[in-house]
One Martini backbone bead per residue (centre of mass of N, CA, C, O) as a GRO file, in nm:
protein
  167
    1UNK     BB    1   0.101   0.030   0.012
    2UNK     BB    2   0.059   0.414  -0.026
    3UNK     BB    3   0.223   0.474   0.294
    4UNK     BB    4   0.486   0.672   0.337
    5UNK     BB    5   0.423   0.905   0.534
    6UNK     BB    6   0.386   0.683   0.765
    7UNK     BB    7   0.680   0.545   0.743
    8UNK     BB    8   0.847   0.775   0.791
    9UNK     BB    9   0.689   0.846   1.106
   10UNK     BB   10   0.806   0.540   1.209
   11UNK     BB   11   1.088   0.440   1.064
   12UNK     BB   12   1.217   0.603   0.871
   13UNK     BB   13   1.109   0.544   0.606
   14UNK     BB   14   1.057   0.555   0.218
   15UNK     BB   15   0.893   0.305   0.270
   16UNK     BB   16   0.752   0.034   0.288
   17UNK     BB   17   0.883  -0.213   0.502
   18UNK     BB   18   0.995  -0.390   0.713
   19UNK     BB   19   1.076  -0.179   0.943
   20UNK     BB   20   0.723  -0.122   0.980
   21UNK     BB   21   0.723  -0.435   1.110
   22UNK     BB   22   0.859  -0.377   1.344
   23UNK     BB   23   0.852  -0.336   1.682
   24UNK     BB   24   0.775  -0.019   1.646
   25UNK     BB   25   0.522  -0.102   1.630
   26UNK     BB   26   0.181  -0.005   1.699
   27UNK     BB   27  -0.163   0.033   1.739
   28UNK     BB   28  -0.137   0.341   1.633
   29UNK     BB   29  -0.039   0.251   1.397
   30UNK     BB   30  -0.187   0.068   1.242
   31UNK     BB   31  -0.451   0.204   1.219
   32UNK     BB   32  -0.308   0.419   1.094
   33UNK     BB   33  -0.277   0.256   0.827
   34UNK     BB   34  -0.573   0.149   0.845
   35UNK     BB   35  -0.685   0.473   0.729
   36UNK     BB   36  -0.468   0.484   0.472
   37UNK     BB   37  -0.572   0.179   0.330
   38UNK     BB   38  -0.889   0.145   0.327
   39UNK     BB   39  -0.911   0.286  -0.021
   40UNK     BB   40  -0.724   0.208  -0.203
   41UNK     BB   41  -0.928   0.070  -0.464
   42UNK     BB   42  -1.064   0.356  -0.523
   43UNK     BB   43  -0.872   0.520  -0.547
   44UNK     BB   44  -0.758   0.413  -0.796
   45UNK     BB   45  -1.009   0.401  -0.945
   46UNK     BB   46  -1.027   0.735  -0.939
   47UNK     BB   47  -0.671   0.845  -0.975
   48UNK     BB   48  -0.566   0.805  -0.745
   49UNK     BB   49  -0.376   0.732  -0.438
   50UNK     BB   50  -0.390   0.491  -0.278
   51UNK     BB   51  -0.292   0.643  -0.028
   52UNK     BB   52  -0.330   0.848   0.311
   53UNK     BB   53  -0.112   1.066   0.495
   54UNK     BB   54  -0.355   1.174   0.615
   55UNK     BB   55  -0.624   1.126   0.557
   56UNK     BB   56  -0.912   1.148   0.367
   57UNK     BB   57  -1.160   1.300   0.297
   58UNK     BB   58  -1.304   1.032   0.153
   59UNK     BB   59  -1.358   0.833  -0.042
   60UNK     BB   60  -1.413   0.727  -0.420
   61UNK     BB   61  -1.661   0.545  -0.450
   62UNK     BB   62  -1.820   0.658  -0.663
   63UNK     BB   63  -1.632   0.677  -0.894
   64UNK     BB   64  -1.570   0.373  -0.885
   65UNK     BB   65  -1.849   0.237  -0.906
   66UNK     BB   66  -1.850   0.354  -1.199
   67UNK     BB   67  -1.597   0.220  -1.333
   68UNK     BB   68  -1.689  -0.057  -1.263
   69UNK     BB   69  -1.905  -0.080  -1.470
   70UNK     BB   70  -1.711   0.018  -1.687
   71UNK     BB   71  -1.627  -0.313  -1.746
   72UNK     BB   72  -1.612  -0.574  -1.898
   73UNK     BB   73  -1.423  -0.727  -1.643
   74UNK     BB   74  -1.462  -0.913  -1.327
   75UNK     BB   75  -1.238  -0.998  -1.098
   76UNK     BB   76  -1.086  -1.237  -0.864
   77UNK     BB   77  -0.835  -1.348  -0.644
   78UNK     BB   78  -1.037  -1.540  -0.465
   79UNK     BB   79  -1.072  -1.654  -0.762
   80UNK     BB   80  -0.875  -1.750  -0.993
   81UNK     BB   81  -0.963  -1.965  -1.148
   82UNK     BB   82  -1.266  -1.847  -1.203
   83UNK     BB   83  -1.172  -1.634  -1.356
   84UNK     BB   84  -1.044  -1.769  -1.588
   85UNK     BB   85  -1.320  -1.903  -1.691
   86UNK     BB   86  -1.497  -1.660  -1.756
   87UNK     BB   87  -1.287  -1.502  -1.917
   88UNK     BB   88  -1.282  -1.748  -2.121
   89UNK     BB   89  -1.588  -1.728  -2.187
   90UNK     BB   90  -1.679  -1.451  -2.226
   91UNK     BB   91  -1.421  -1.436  -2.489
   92UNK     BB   92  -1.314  -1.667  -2.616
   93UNK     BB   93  -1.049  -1.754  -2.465
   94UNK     BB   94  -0.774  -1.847  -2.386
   95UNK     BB   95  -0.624  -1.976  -2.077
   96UNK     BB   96  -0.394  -2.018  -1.868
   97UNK     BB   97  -0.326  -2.223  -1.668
   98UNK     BB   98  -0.292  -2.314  -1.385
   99UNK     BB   99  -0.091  -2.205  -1.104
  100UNK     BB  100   0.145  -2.162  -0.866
  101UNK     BB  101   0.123  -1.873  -0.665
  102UNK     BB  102   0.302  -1.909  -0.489
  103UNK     BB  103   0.599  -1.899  -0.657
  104UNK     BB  104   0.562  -1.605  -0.795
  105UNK     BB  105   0.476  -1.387  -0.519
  106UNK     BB  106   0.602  -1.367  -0.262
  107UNK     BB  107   0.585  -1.249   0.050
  108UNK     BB  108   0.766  -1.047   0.218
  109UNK     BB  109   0.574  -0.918   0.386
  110UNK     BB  110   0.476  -0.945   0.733
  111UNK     BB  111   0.274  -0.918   0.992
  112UNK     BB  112   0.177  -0.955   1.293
  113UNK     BB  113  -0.070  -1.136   1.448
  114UNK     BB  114  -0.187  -0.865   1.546
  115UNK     BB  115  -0.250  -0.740   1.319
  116UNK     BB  116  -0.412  -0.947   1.200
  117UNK     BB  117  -0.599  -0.949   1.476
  118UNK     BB  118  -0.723  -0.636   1.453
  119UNK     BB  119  -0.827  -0.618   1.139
  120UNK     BB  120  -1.027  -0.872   1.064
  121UNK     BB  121  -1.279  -0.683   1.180
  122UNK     BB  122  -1.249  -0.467   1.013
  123UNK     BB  123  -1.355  -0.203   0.837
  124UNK     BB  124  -1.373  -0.094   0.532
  125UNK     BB  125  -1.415   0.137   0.236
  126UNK     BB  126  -1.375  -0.112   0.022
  127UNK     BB  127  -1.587  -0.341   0.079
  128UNK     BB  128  -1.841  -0.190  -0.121
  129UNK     BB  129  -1.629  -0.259  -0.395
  130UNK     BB  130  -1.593  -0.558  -0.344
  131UNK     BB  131  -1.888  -0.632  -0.352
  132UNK     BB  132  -1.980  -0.503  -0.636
  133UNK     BB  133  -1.793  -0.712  -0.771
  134UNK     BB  134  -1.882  -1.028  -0.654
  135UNK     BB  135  -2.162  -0.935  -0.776
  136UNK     BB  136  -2.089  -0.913  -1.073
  137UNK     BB  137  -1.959  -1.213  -1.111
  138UNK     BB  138  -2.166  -1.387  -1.007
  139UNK     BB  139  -2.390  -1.269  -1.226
  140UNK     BB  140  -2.224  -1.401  -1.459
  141UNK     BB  141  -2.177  -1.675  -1.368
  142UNK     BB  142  -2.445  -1.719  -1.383
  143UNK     BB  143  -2.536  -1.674  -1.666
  144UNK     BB  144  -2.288  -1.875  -1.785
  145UNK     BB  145  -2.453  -2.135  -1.708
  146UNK     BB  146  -2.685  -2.090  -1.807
  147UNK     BB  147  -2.583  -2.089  -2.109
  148UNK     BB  148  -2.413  -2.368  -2.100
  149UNK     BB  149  -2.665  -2.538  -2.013
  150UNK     BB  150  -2.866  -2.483  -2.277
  151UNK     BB  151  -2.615  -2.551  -2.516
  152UNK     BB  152  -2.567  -2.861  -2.360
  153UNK     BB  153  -2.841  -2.979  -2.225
  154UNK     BB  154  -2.814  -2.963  -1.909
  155UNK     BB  155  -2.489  -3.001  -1.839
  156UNK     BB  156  -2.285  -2.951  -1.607
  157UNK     BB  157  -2.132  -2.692  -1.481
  158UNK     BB  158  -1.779  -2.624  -1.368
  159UNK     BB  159  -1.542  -2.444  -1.111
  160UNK     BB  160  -1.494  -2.677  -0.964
  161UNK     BB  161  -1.419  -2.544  -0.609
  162UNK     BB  162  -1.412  -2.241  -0.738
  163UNK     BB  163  -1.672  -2.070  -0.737
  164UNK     BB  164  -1.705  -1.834  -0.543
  165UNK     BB  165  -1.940  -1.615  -0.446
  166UNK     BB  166  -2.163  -1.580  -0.322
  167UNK     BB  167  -2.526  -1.460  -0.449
   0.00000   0.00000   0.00000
């Protein structure tokens, strides 16, 4: 996430590092993280920049929202396999088989586990742009299913075990 300058004012760090999950982390930076980047994908979505440290009056949720409505195709990446079969399915491109995702891109930063159990219940301003997304792929992807289930006498179509969020 893009809170340089809460990284800065905690860590000396001059982007979040190893050393802002260091020691020195305590709870009051945490939150304050916390409410720095809990519109990261609004903000994204809307044209400017992840998070801001002090936070910004308002995520830019409306904004996000509209944008995402205008997507040819919106996925998830809690369920990426179900996503690119969807993705192929929608526009009848083949897409690259399921890889190993644990060996593209380790995570190298993991917070203690404090901090995630910190997070786990709090609200993101996120949380209402990741639902509207949810909702609209599950609405696709039951879309596509009962297309293929006519178009081919009503045999079952599966997204393996990764069917993606509940409808």
């Amino acid at each position: 996430h893009d809170c340089a300058a809460l990284a800065v004012r905690v860590a000396g760090a001059v982007r979040p590092s190893r050393t802002f999950y260091s020691k020195k982390l305590n709870e009051t930076h945490a939150l304050a993280y916390h409410s720095c980047a809990e519109s990261c994908a609004a903000n994204l979505l809307a044209g400017e920049s992840c998070g801001h440290y002090p936070p910004r009056a308002g995520a830019r949720l409306e904004v996000a929202l509209e944008r995402l409505g205008g997507f040819a195709f919106v996925g998830l990446t809690d369920y990426w396999d179900a996503t690119l079969a969807l993705l192929s399915a929608s526009f009848d491109v083949p897409v690259v088989a399921s890889i190993d995702r644990k060996k593209m891109r380790p995570a190298t930063m993991k917070p203690p586990e404090w901090v995630v159990q910190l997070y786990a219940d709090m609200p993101c301003r996120d949380d209402a742009l990741y639902a509207a997304a949810a909702d609209r792929f599950s609405r696709r992807a039951a879309l596509l299913r009962r297309e293929l289930l006519a178009s081919r006498g009503a045999r079952r179509v599966s997204f393996d075990d990764d069917e993606g969020p509940a409808a």
